[in-house]
GROMACS .gro file of C-alpha atoms in nm:
model
  251
    1MET     CA    1   3.542 -10.633   2.618
    2ILE     CA    2   3.450 -10.353   2.378
    3ALA     CA    3   3.697 -10.066   2.409
    4VAL     CA    4   3.563  -9.712   2.387
    5ASP     CA    5   3.776  -9.398   2.374
    6THR     CA    6   3.744  -9.123   2.631
    7VAL     CA    7   3.480  -8.869   2.531
    8ASP     CA    8   3.460  -8.502   2.614
    9CYS     CA    9   3.092  -8.481   2.706
   10LEU     CA   10   2.877  -8.212   2.553
   11TRP     CA   11   2.632  -8.141   2.831
   12ARG     CA   12   2.307  -8.032   2.665
   13PRO     CA   13   1.979  -7.916   2.817
   14PRO     CA   14   1.736  -8.210   2.825
   15PRO     CA   15   1.428  -8.224   2.600
   16THR     CA   16   1.102  -8.100   2.746
   17ASN     CA   17   0.975  -8.452   2.807
   18TRP     CA   18   1.254  -8.700   2.860
   19SER     CA   19   1.242  -9.074   2.906
   20VAL     CA   20   1.500  -9.350   2.924
   21LEU     CA   21   1.447  -9.651   2.700
   22GLY     CA   22   1.599  -9.994   2.748
   23GLU     CA   23   1.905  -9.912   2.537
   24ASP     CA   24   1.958  -9.565   2.685
   25VAL     CA   25   2.209  -9.455   2.945
   26HIS     CA   26   2.165  -9.097   3.062
   27VAL     CA   27   2.429  -8.912   3.260
   28TRP     CA   28   2.332  -8.583   3.424
   29CYS     CA   29   2.580  -8.322   3.541
   30THR     CA   30   2.530  -8.015   3.761
   31PHE     CA   31   2.703  -7.798   4.018
   32LEU     CA   32   2.647  -7.859   4.388
   33ASN     CA   33   2.688  -7.493   4.477
   34GLN     CA   34   2.336  -7.353   4.441
   35SER     CA   35   2.156  -7.045   4.565
   36THR     CA   36   2.015  -7.040   4.918
   37SER     CA   37   1.658  -7.039   4.785
   38ARG     CA   38   1.734  -7.338   4.564
   39VAL     CA   39   1.886  -7.529   4.855
   40GLU     CA   40   1.578  -7.458   5.067
   41THR     CA   41   1.347  -7.581   4.790
   42LEU     CA   42   1.544  -7.904   4.748
   43ALA     CA   43   1.555  -7.960   5.124
   44GLU     CA   44   1.175  -7.988   5.123
   45LEU     CA   45   1.206  -8.300   4.907
   46LEU     CA   46   1.422  -8.496   5.149
   47SER     CA   47   1.307  -8.773   5.377
   48GLN     CA   48   1.342  -8.741   5.752
   49ASP     CA   49   1.645  -8.971   5.745
   50GLU     CA   50   1.813  -8.754   5.480
   51ARG     CA   51   1.741  -8.436   5.675
   52THR     CA   52   1.888  -8.592   5.989
   53ARG     CA   53   2.199  -8.690   5.800
   54SER     CA   54   2.236  -8.339   5.656
   55GLU     CA   55   2.248  -8.200   6.009
   56ARG     CA   56   2.553  -8.412   6.089
   57PHE     CA   57   2.781  -8.221   5.856
   58TYR     CA   58   3.015  -7.990   6.042
   59LEU     CA   59   3.063  -7.743   5.756
   60GLU     CA   60   2.761  -7.556   5.621
   61ARG     CA   61   2.906  -7.589   5.271
   62ASP     CA   62   2.904  -7.970   5.298
   63LYS     CA   63   2.553  -7.969   5.439
   64LYS     CA   64   2.424  -7.765   5.145
   65ARG     CA   65   2.603  -7.984   4.893
   66TYR     CA   66   2.447  -8.295   5.045
   67ILE     CA   67   2.100  -8.140   5.030
   68VAL     CA   68   2.149  -8.040   4.665
   69GLY     CA   69   2.288  -8.382   4.571
   70ARG     CA   70   2.000  -8.576   4.727
   71GLY     CA   71   1.732  -8.327   4.631
   72LEU     CA   72   1.833  -8.331   4.265
   73LEU     CA   73   1.854  -8.711   4.269
   74ARG     CA   74   1.494  -8.722   4.385
   75THR     CA   75   1.391  -8.460   4.129
   76ILE     CA   76   1.551  -8.640   3.836
   77LEU     CA   77   1.428  -8.988   3.930
   78GLY     CA   78   1.082  -8.857   4.009
   79SER     CA   79   1.065  -8.699   3.665
   80TYR     CA   80   1.155  -9.027   3.494
   81LEU     CA   81   0.898  -9.219   3.697
   82GLY     CA   82   0.624  -8.958   3.694
   83THR     CA   83   0.627  -8.974   4.073
   84ASN     CA   84   0.632  -8.711   4.344
   85ALA     CA   85   1.000  -8.676   4.437
   86ARG     CA   86   0.916  -8.663   4.809
   87GLN     CA   87   0.754  -9.007   4.794
   88LEU     CA   88   1.052  -9.196   4.652
   89GLN     CA   89   1.195  -9.459   4.883
   90PHE     CA   90   1.547  -9.598   4.869
   91CYS     CA   91   1.711  -9.920   4.981
   92TYR     CA   92   2.080  -9.982   5.032
   93GLY     CA   93   2.299 -10.279   4.948
   94SER     CA   94   2.531 -10.447   5.196
   95HIS     CA   95   2.808 -10.207   5.100
   96GLY     CA   96   2.592  -9.896   5.076
   97LYS     CA   97   2.488  -9.886   4.710
   98PRO     CA   98   2.156  -9.695   4.686
   99VAL     CA   99   1.871  -9.839   4.479
  100LEU     CA  100   1.507  -9.749   4.444
  101ALA     CA  101   1.269  -9.957   4.649
  102GLU     CA  102   1.046 -10.182   4.436
  103THR     CA  103   0.745  -9.971   4.534
  104SER     CA  104   0.925  -9.670   4.385
  105GLY     CA  105   1.017  -9.828   4.051
  106GLY     CA  106   1.332 -10.011   4.154
  107ASN     CA  107   1.239 -10.313   3.944
  108THR     CA  108   1.279 -10.113   3.621
  109LEU     CA  109   1.493  -9.803   3.681
  110SER     CA  110   1.861  -9.825   3.779
  111PHE     CA  111   2.079  -9.534   3.883
  112ASN     CA  112   2.406  -9.436   4.042
  113LEU     CA  113   2.561  -9.107   4.151
  114SER     CA  114   2.898  -8.958   4.230
  115HIS     CA  115   3.019  -8.619   4.342
  116SER     CA  116   3.357  -8.454   4.378
  117HIS     CA  117   3.445  -8.096   4.470
  118GLU     CA  118   3.172  -7.884   4.303
  119LEU     CA  119   3.020  -8.132   4.055
  120VAL     CA  120   2.772  -8.418   4.086
  121LEU     CA  121   2.686  -8.683   3.827
  122TYR     CA  122   2.377  -8.903   3.804
  123ALA     CA  123   2.366  -9.207   3.575
  124VAL     CA  124   2.025  -9.353   3.490
  125THR     CA  125   1.924  -9.656   3.282
  126ARG     CA  126   1.673  -9.942   3.282
  127GLN     CA  127   1.707 -10.304   3.394
  128ARG     CA  128   2.086 -10.319   3.395
  129GLU     CA  129   2.353 -10.251   3.656
  130ILE     CA  130   2.534  -9.918   3.632
  131GLY     CA  131   2.806  -9.733   3.820
  132VAL     CA  132   2.954  -9.384   3.777
  133ASP     CA  133   3.249  -9.210   3.936
  134ILE     CA  134   3.388  -8.857   3.913
  135GLU     CA  135   3.707  -8.714   4.060
  136TYR     CA  136   3.840  -8.361   4.077
  137MET     CA  137   4.202  -8.379   3.962
  138ARG     CA  138   4.359  -8.216   4.264
  139PRO     CA  139   4.726  -8.257   4.357
  140ILE     CA  140   4.788  -8.560   4.580
  141SER     CA  141   5.130  -8.579   4.743
  142ASP     CA  142   5.135  -8.959   4.783
  143PHE     CA  143   4.943  -9.072   4.473
  144GLU     CA  144   5.237  -9.283   4.351
  145GLN     CA  145   5.245  -9.469   4.682
  146VAL     CA  146   4.867  -9.524   4.658
  147ALA     CA  147   4.917  -9.663   4.307
  148GLU     CA  148   5.174  -9.913   4.436
  149ARG     CA  149   4.917 -10.042   4.689
  150CYS     CA  150   4.601 -10.036   4.478
  151PHE     CA  151   4.705 -10.100   4.117
  152SER     CA  152   4.734 -10.441   3.955
  153GLU     CA  153   5.077 -10.565   3.848
  154ARG     CA  154   5.009 -10.477   3.485
  155GLU     CA  155   4.879 -10.131   3.581
  156LYS     CA  156   5.190 -10.065   3.789
  157ASP     CA  157   5.414 -10.163   3.501
  158VAL     CA  158   5.236  -9.920   3.269
  159PHE     CA  159   5.222  -9.648   3.534
  160ARG     CA  160   5.595  -9.661   3.615
  161GLN     CA  161   5.689  -9.614   3.250
  162LEU     CA  162   5.478  -9.300   3.202
  163PRO     CA  163   5.639  -8.954   3.191
  164GLN     CA  164   5.607  -8.781   3.528
  165ASN     CA  165   5.373  -8.515   3.390
  166GLU     CA  166   5.123  -8.786   3.280
  167LYS     CA  167   5.115  -8.987   3.599
  168LEU     CA  168   4.858  -8.789   3.796
  169GLY     CA  169   4.609  -8.803   3.508
  170ALA     CA  170   4.671  -9.175   3.466
  171PHE     CA  171   4.619  -9.226   3.838
  172PHE     CA  172   4.275  -9.063   3.826
  173ASN     CA  173   4.187  -9.253   3.506
  174CYS     CA  174   4.262  -9.580   3.679
  175TRP     CA  175   4.090  -9.489   4.004
  176THR     CA  176   3.762  -9.370   3.847
  177ARG     CA  177   3.735  -9.673   3.619
  178LYS     CA  178   3.785  -9.913   3.910
  179GLU     CA  179   3.538  -9.718   4.125
  180ALA     CA  180   3.273  -9.712   3.851
  181TYR     CA  181   3.289 -10.089   3.815
  182LEU     CA  182   3.282 -10.151   4.191
  183LYS     CA  183   2.985  -9.917   4.230
  184ALA     CA  184   2.803 -10.092   3.948
  185THR     CA  185   2.846 -10.429   4.116
  186GLY     CA  186   2.770 -10.288   4.461
  187GLN     CA  187   3.098 -10.416   4.607
  188GLY     CA  188   3.252 -10.079   4.687
  189LEU     CA  189   3.603 -10.058   4.830
  190VAL     CA  190   3.558 -10.390   5.011
  191PHE     CA  191   3.678 -10.554   4.689
  192PRO     CA  192   4.061 -10.550   4.662
  193MET     CA  193   4.145 -10.276   4.415
  194ASP     CA  194   4.460 -10.451   4.292
  195GLN     CA  195   4.249 -10.741   4.167
  196LEU     CA  196   4.086 -10.519   3.906
  197ASP     CA  197   4.288 -10.451   3.594
  198VAL     CA  198   4.183 -10.151   3.381
  199SER     CA  199   4.343  -9.926   3.121
  200LEU     CA  200   4.491  -9.603   3.248
  201SER     CA  201   4.725  -9.437   2.998
  202GLN     CA  202   4.625  -9.216   2.707
  203ASN     CA  203   4.771  -9.473   2.467
  204GLU     CA  204   4.535  -9.752   2.574
  205PRO     CA  205   4.173  -9.799   2.471
  206VAL     CA  206   3.938  -9.757   2.766
  207GLN     CA  207   3.861 -10.106   2.893
  208LEU     CA  208   3.840 -10.349   3.181
  209TYR     CA  209   4.101 -10.620   3.126
  210SER     CA  210   4.037 -10.868   3.405
  211ILE     CA  211   3.872 -10.930   3.741
  212ASN     CA  212   4.063 -11.143   3.992
  213GLY     CA  213   4.290 -11.242   3.706
  214ASP     CA  214   3.995 -11.378   3.505
  215ARG     CA  215   3.954 -11.224   3.159
  216SER     CA  216   3.634 -11.414   3.077
  217THR     CA  217   3.415 -11.233   3.330
  218VAL     CA  218   3.472 -10.885   3.184
  219ILE     CA  219   3.266 -10.963   2.872
  220ARG     CA  220   2.954 -10.879   3.074
  221TRP     CA  221   3.065 -10.517   3.120
  222SER     CA  222   3.146 -10.213   2.912
  223LEU     CA  223   3.348  -9.920   3.035
  224GLN     CA  224   3.330  -9.557   2.922
  225ALA     CA  225   3.561  -9.276   3.030
  226PHE     CA  226   3.467  -8.913   2.988
  227ILE     CA  227   3.569  -8.558   3.078
  228PRO     CA  228   3.279  -8.399   3.269
  229ALA     CA  229   3.443  -8.057   3.299
  230LEU     CA  230   3.785  -7.892   3.312
  231SER     CA  231   4.004  -8.053   3.581
  232TYR     CA  232   3.762  -8.344   3.630
  233VAL     CA  233   3.770  -8.703   3.507
  234GLY     CA  234   3.482  -8.949   3.507
  235ALA     CA  235   3.405  -9.311   3.426
  236LEU     CA  236   3.096  -9.518   3.366
  237ALA     CA  237   3.055  -9.894   3.399
  238VAL     CA  238   2.747 -10.047   3.241
  239GLU     CA  239   2.620 -10.402   3.224
  240GLY     CA  240   2.605 -10.515   2.862
  241HIS     CA  241   2.707 -10.342   2.540
  242ASP     CA  242   2.381 -10.255   2.362
  243TRP     CA  243   2.341  -9.906   2.506
  244HIS     CA  244   2.370  -9.545   2.395
  245LEU     CA  245   2.503  -9.260   2.605
  246LYS     CA  246   2.332  -8.922   2.634
  247CYS     CA  247   2.472  -8.642   2.851
  248TRP     CA  248   2.235  -8.387   3.003
  249GLN     CA  249   2.300  -8.068   3.197
  250TRP     CA  250   2.063  -8.000   3.484
  251GLU     CA  251   1.986  -7.629   3.507
   0.00000   0.00000   0.00000
């Protein structure tokens, strides 16, 4: 496994005409809180199923964030594919991972998305599996108990030895890296979290150590941690190692 240090992403405006090549991984970042007119515009892009789902949210804030998240996903993918965003069709894996239908370019373009609090991330690449996760570093009263249930034995040993003021950050480091891998593979939280072993402290290179105790299987994957914004932590899991990361800000 190639270890890569955590990077503080510089979110730049994209070029006028962007494209993703075989060795490219693009991560987009934007805020979910948008103007009413922007929300209305994005709502017009949604499918009937997506509109129905948006109506199920109890809070208007959550409804708007869902519309923005899905509408921007369609906008970004449609731009890559040169396709009308309204016409994109999605399929879902057995554990809910969204993919583009083959008729919408799913045989070439891969993506994943994650949102937390006010931010959403979209990761896009070609012909390789990818997963992204973002977490807002909010206080969690029982995070140490969660770590005891969900961390591997090695992770727990490292975690227990950390100074108290570093533990919450290490918890989110560990969680996002596990989530990114599980989203890339499409397994989601059905896979036992304690059977994944990842780095978590600031003194460790960012890497995936083992899966189900097997170190040989991790060679297929590379792991990248990054800081999307103040008080957020993110992670990216990508199949293979021959790729280059570019971070874009959606305005």
